[in-house]
Amino acid sequence: MECRKIAILIGVEECTEVGPGDLRLLRNPVRDASRLRDVLLSEGGFAREDIILVENPTRTELFVKLEEFRDKVDERPGGCLALLYYSGRHGCKKFLLECAGNLALTD
């Protein structure tokens, strides 16, 4: 059985979760995630339905997408390659890690 390849690609250009302050908008994270999706499709052997592209999510949206990612991985009892990619502001990684902390994948 061939290994299924599953990816979640997260691009965060603006982060409202880090609190008040003068945070300039980053210009490239969403583009980077989108371009990686294109490479995974054309060169990486990933199927379009197995790539979840997440752009500027709220905490709730990110949690829902990570759950979707986990469910896709769990659907494949024979195993798979799972890729989690994050591009964005360092301060926003905190809520990514909080959401991903609940991401328990089964064997």
JSON list of C-alpha atoms in Angstrom, two decimals:
[
{"chain": "A", "resi": 1, "resn": "MET", "atom": "CA", "xyz": [0.00, 0.00, 0.00]},
{"chain": "A", "resi": 2, "resn": "GLU", "atom": "CA", "xyz": [1.41, 3.38, -1.00]},
{"chain": "A", "resi": 3, "resn": "CYS", "atom": "CA", "xyz": [2.01, 5.98, 1.69]},
{"chain": "A", "resi": 4, "resn": "ARG", "atom": "CA", "xyz": [-0.55, 8.78, 1.55]},
{"chain": "A", "resi": 5, "resn": "LYS", "atom": "CA", "xyz": [0.97, 12.25, 1.73]},
{"chain": "A", "resi": 6, "resn": "ILE", "atom": "CA", "xyz": [-0.96, 14.81, 3.77]},
{"chain": "A", "resi": 7, "resn": "ALA", "atom": "CA", "xyz": [-0.02, 18.43, 4.47]},
{"chain": "A", "resi": 8, "resn": "ILE", "atom": "CA", "xyz": [-1.27, 21.43, 6.37]},
{"chain": "A", "resi": 9, "resn": "LEU", "atom": "CA", "xyz": [0.35, 24.67, 5.21]},
{"chain": "A", "resi": 10, "resn": "ILE", "atom": "CA", "xyz": [-0.19, 27.71, 7.43]},
{"chain": "A", "resi": 11, "resn": "GLY", "atom": "CA", "xyz": [0.63, 31.26, 6.35]},
{"chain": "A", "resi": 12, "resn": "VAL", "atom": "CA", "xyz": [0.17, 34.10, 8.85]},
{"chain": "A", "resi": 13, "resn": "GLU", "atom": "CA", "xyz": [0.75, 37.65, 7.65]},
{"chain": "A", "resi": 14, "resn": "GLU", "atom": "CA", "xyz": [-1.22, 39.35, 10.37]},
{"chain": "A", "resi": 15, "resn": "CYS", "atom": "CA", "xyz": [-1.69, 38.06, 13.87]},
{"chain": "A", "resi": 16, "resn": "THR", "atom": "CA", "xyz": [-4.37, 39.47, 16.13]},
{"chain": "A", "resi": 17, "resn": "GLU", "atom": "CA", "xyz": [-3.65, 36.88, 18.80]},
{"chain": "A", "resi": 18, "resn": "VAL", "atom": "CA", "xyz": [-0.44, 38.45, 20.12]},
{"chain": "A", "resi": 19, "resn": "GLY", "atom": "CA", "xyz": [-2.10, 41.50, 21.64]},
{"chain": "A", "resi": 20, "resn": "PRO", "atom": "CA", "xyz": [-1.88, 45.21, 21.01]},
{"chain": "A", "resi": 21, "resn": "GLY", "atom": "CA", "xyz": [1.16, 46.80, 19.51]},
{"chain": "A", "resi": 22, "resn": "ASP", "atom": "CA", "xyz": [2.59, 48.09, 16.30]},
{"chain": "A", "resi": 23, "resn": "LEU", "atom": "CA", "xyz": [3.09, 44.87, 14.37]},
{"chain": "A", "resi": 24, "resn": "ARG", "atom": "CA", "xyz": [3.74, 45.48, 10.73]},
{"chain": "A", "resi": 25, "resn": "LEU", "atom": "CA", "xyz": [2.04, 43.21, 8.27]},
{"chain": "A", "resi": 26, "resn": "LEU", "atom": "CA", "xyz": [4.31, 40.52, 6.86]},
{"chain": "A", "resi": 27, "resn": "ARG", "atom": "CA", "xyz": [4.00, 40.25, 3.11]},
{"chain": "A", "resi": 28, "resn": "ASN", "atom": "CA", "xyz": [5.20, 36.77, 2.24]},
{"chain": "A", "resi": 29, "resn": "PRO", "atom": "CA", "xyz": [3.91, 34.00, 4.53]},
{"chain": "A", "resi": 30, "resn": "VAL", "atom": "CA", "xyz": [0.63, 33.36, 2.70]},
{"chain": "A", "resi": 31, "resn": "ARG", "atom": "CA", "xyz": [2.42, 33.50, -0.65]},
{"chain": "A", "resi": 32, "resn": "ASP", "atom": "CA", "xyz": [5.08, 31.10, 0.65]},
{"chain": "A", "resi": 33, "resn": "ALA", "atom": "CA", "xyz": [2.46, 28.60, 1.86]},
{"chain": "A", "resi": 34, "resn": "SER", "atom": "CA", "xyz": [0.59, 28.86, -1.44]},
{"chain": "A", "resi": 35, "resn": "ARG", "atom": "CA", "xyz": [3.76, 28.33, -3.46]},
{"chain": "A", "resi": 36, "resn": "LEU", "atom": "CA", "xyz": [4.72, 25.34, -1.35]},
{"chain": "A", "resi": 37, "resn": "ARG", "atom": "CA", "xyz": [1.28, 23.87, -2.10]},
{"chain": "A", "resi": 38, "resn": "ASP", "atom": "CA", "xyz": [2.00, 24.29, -5.83]},
{"chain": "A", "resi": 39, "resn": "VAL", "atom": "CA", "xyz": [5.36, 22.50, -5.47]},
{"chain": "A", "resi": 40, "resn": "LEU", "atom": "CA", "xyz": [3.83, 19.67, -3.44]},
{"chain": "A", "resi": 41, "resn": "LEU", "atom": "CA", "xyz": [1.20, 19.20, -6.15]},
{"chain": "A", "resi": 42, "resn": "SER", "atom": "CA", "xyz": [3.56, 19.38, -9.12]},
{"chain": "A", "resi": 43, "resn": "GLU", "atom": "CA", "xyz": [6.68, 17.72, -7.74]},
{"chain": "A", "resi": 44, "resn": "GLY", "atom": "CA", "xyz": [5.86, 16.11, -4.40]},
{"chain": "A", "resi": 45, "resn": "GLY", "atom": "CA", "xyz": [3.21, 13.57, -5.27]},
{"chain": "A", "resi": 46, "resn": "PHE", "atom": "CA", "xyz": [0.56, 15.15, -3.02]},
{"chain": "A", "resi": 47, "resn": "ALA", "atom": "CA", "xyz": [-3.11, 15.05, -4.02]},
{"chain": "A", "resi": 48, "resn": "ARG", "atom": "CA", "xyz": [-5.00, 18.36, -3.93]},
{"chain": "A", "resi": 49, "resn": "GLU", "atom": "CA", "xyz": [-7.57, 16.98, -1.47]},
{"chain": "A", "resi": 50, "resn": "ASP", "atom": "CA", "xyz": [-4.76, 16.07, 0.93]},
{"chain": "A", "resi": 51, "resn": "ILE", "atom": "CA", "xyz": [-3.35, 19.60, 1.24]},
{"chain": "A", "resi": 52, "resn": "ILE", "atom": "CA", "xyz": [-4.98, 22.01, 3.68]},
{"chain": "A", "resi": 53, "resn": "LEU", "atom": "CA", "xyz": [-3.97, 25.63, 3.03]},
{"chain": "A", "resi": 54, "resn": "VAL", "atom": "CA", "xyz": [-4.66, 27.98, 5.96]},
{"chain": "A", "resi": 55, "resn": "GLU", "atom": "CA", "xyz": [-4.30, 31.74, 5.52]},
{"chain": "A", "resi": 56, "resn": "ASN", "atom": "CA", "xyz": [-4.34, 34.22, 8.44]},
{"chain": "A", "resi": 57, "resn": "PRO", "atom": "CA", "xyz": [-6.46, 32.04, 10.72]},
{"chain": "A", "resi": 58, "resn": "THR", "atom": "CA", "xyz": [-8.01, 33.00, 14.01]},
{"chain": "A", "resi": 59, "resn": "ARG", "atom": "CA", "xyz": [-7.28, 30.67, 16.92]},
{"chain": "A", "resi": 60, "resn": "THR", "atom": "CA", "xyz": [-10.62, 28.92, 16.36]},
{"chain": "A", "resi": 61, "resn": "GLU", "atom": "CA", "xyz": [-10.08, 28.55, 12.61]},
{"chain": "A", "resi": 62, "resn": "LEU", "atom": "CA", "xyz": [-6.61, 27.13, 13.18]},
{"chain": "A", "resi": 63, "resn": "PHE", "atom": "CA", "xyz": [-7.90, 24.65, 15.73]},
{"chain": "A", "resi": 64, "resn": "VAL", "atom": "CA", "xyz": [-10.60, 23.46, 13.28]},
{"chain": "A", "resi": 65, "resn": "LYS", "atom": "CA", "xyz": [-8.05, 23.07, 10.45]},
{"chain": "A", "resi": 66, "resn": "LEU", "atom": "CA", "xyz": [-5.64, 21.16, 12.70]},
{"chain": "A", "resi": 67, "resn": "GLU", "atom": "CA", "xyz": [-8.50, 18.83, 13.65]},
{"chain": "A", "resi": 68, "resn": "GLU", "atom": "CA", "xyz": [-9.21, 18.32, 9.94]},
{"chain": "A", "resi": 69, "resn": "PHE", "atom": "CA", "xyz": [-5.51, 17.54, 9.39]},
{"chain": "A", "resi": 70, "resn": "ARG", "atom": "CA", "xyz": [-5.51, 15.03, 12.25]},
{"chain": "A", "resi": 71, "resn": "ASP", "atom": "CA", "xyz": [-8.62, 13.36, 10.89]},
{"chain": "A", "resi": 72, "resn": "LYS", "atom": "CA", "xyz": [-7.02, 12.98, 7.44]},
{"chain": "A", "resi": 73, "resn": "VAL", "atom": "CA", "xyz": [-3.96, 11.39, 9.02]},
{"chain": "A", "resi": 74, "resn": "ASP", "atom": "CA", "xyz": [-6.06, 9.07, 11.18]},
{"chain": "A", "resi": 75, "resn": "GLU", "atom": "CA", "xyz": [-8.08, 7.93, 8.12]},
{"chain": "A", "resi": 76, "resn": "ARG", "atom": "CA", "xyz": [-5.02, 6.13, 6.83]},
{"chain": "A", "resi": 77, "resn": "PRO", "atom": "CA", "xyz": [-4.29, 3.15, 9.07]},
{"chain": "A", "resi": 78, "resn": "GLY", "atom": "CA", "xyz": [-1.49, 1.94, 6.76]},
{"chain": "A", "resi": 79, "resn": "GLY", "atom": "CA", "xyz": [0.53, 5.05, 7.47]},
{"chain": "A", "resi": 80, "resn": "CYS", "atom": "CA", "xyz": [1.24, 8.30, 5.79]},
{"chain": "A", "resi": 81, "resn": "LEU", "atom": "CA", "xyz": [3.67, 11.15, 5.49]},
{"chain": "A", "resi": 82, "resn": "ALA", "atom": "CA", "xyz": [2.31, 14.15, 7.40]},
{"chain": "A", "resi": 83, "resn": "LEU", "atom": "CA", "xyz": [3.74, 17.63, 6.81]},
{"chain": "A", "resi": 84, "resn": "LEU", "atom": "CA", "xyz": [2.95, 20.62, 9.02]},
{"chain": "A", "resi": 85, "resn": "TYR", "atom": "CA", "xyz": [4.39, 23.88, 7.58]},
{"chain": "A", "resi": 86, "resn": "TYR", "atom": "CA", "xyz": [4.19, 27.28, 9.27]},
{"chain": "A", "resi": 87, "resn": "SER", "atom": "CA", "xyz": [5.32, 30.61, 7.85]},
{"chain": "A", "resi": 88, "resn": "GLY", "atom": "CA", "xyz": [4.71, 33.78, 9.82]},
{"chain": "A", "resi": 89, "resn": "ARG", "atom": "CA", "xyz": [5.53, 36.03, 12.71]},
{"chain": "A", "resi": 90, "resn": "HIS", "atom": "CA", "xyz": [7.32, 34.43, 15.64]},
{"chain": "A", "resi": 91, "resn": "GLY", "atom": "CA", "xyz": [4.77, 35.73, 18.18]},
{"chain": "A", "resi": 92, "resn": "CYS", "atom": "CA", "xyz": [1.96, 33.96, 16.38]},
{"chain": "A", "resi": 93, "resn": "LYS", "atom": "CA", "xyz": [3.63, 30.59, 16.82]},
{"chain": "A", "resi": 94, "resn": "LYS", "atom": "CA", "xyz": [2.39, 30.63, 20.42]},
{"chain": "A", "resi": 95, "resn": "PHE", "atom": "CA", "xyz": [-1.22, 30.09, 19.43]},
{"chain": "A", "resi": 96, "resn": "LEU", "atom": "CA", "xyz": [-0.15, 27.57, 16.79]},
{"chain": "A", "resi": 97, "resn": "LEU", "atom": "CA", "xyz": [1.64, 25.56, 19.48]},
{"chain": "A", "resi": 98, "resn": "GLU", "atom": "CA", "xyz": [-1.34, 25.86, 21.82]},
{"chain": "A", "resi": 99, "resn": "CYS", "atom": "CA", "xyz": [-3.67, 24.53, 19.13]},
{"chain": "A", "resi": 100, "resn": "ALA", "atom": "CA", "xyz": [-1.25, 21.84, 17.95]},
{"chain": "A", "resi": 101, "resn": "GLY", "atom": "CA", "xyz": [-0.75, 20.72, 21.55]},
{"chain": "A", "resi": 102, "resn": "ASN", "atom": "CA", "xyz": [-4.14, 19.04, 21.23]},
{"chain": "A", "resi": 103, "resn": "LEU", "atom": "CA", "xyz": [-3.10, 17.28, 18.02]},
{"chain": "A", "resi": 104, "resn": "ALA", "atom": "CA", "xyz": [-2.80, 13.68, 19.16]},
{"chain": "A", "resi": 105, "resn": "LEU", "atom": "CA", "xyz": [-2.16, 11.44, 16.18]},
{"chain": "A", "resi": 106, "resn": "THR", "atom": "CA", "xyz": [-2.73, 7.71, 16.42]},
{"chain": "A", "resi": 107, "resn": "ASP", "atom": "CA", "xyz": [-0.25, 5.06, 15.25]}
]
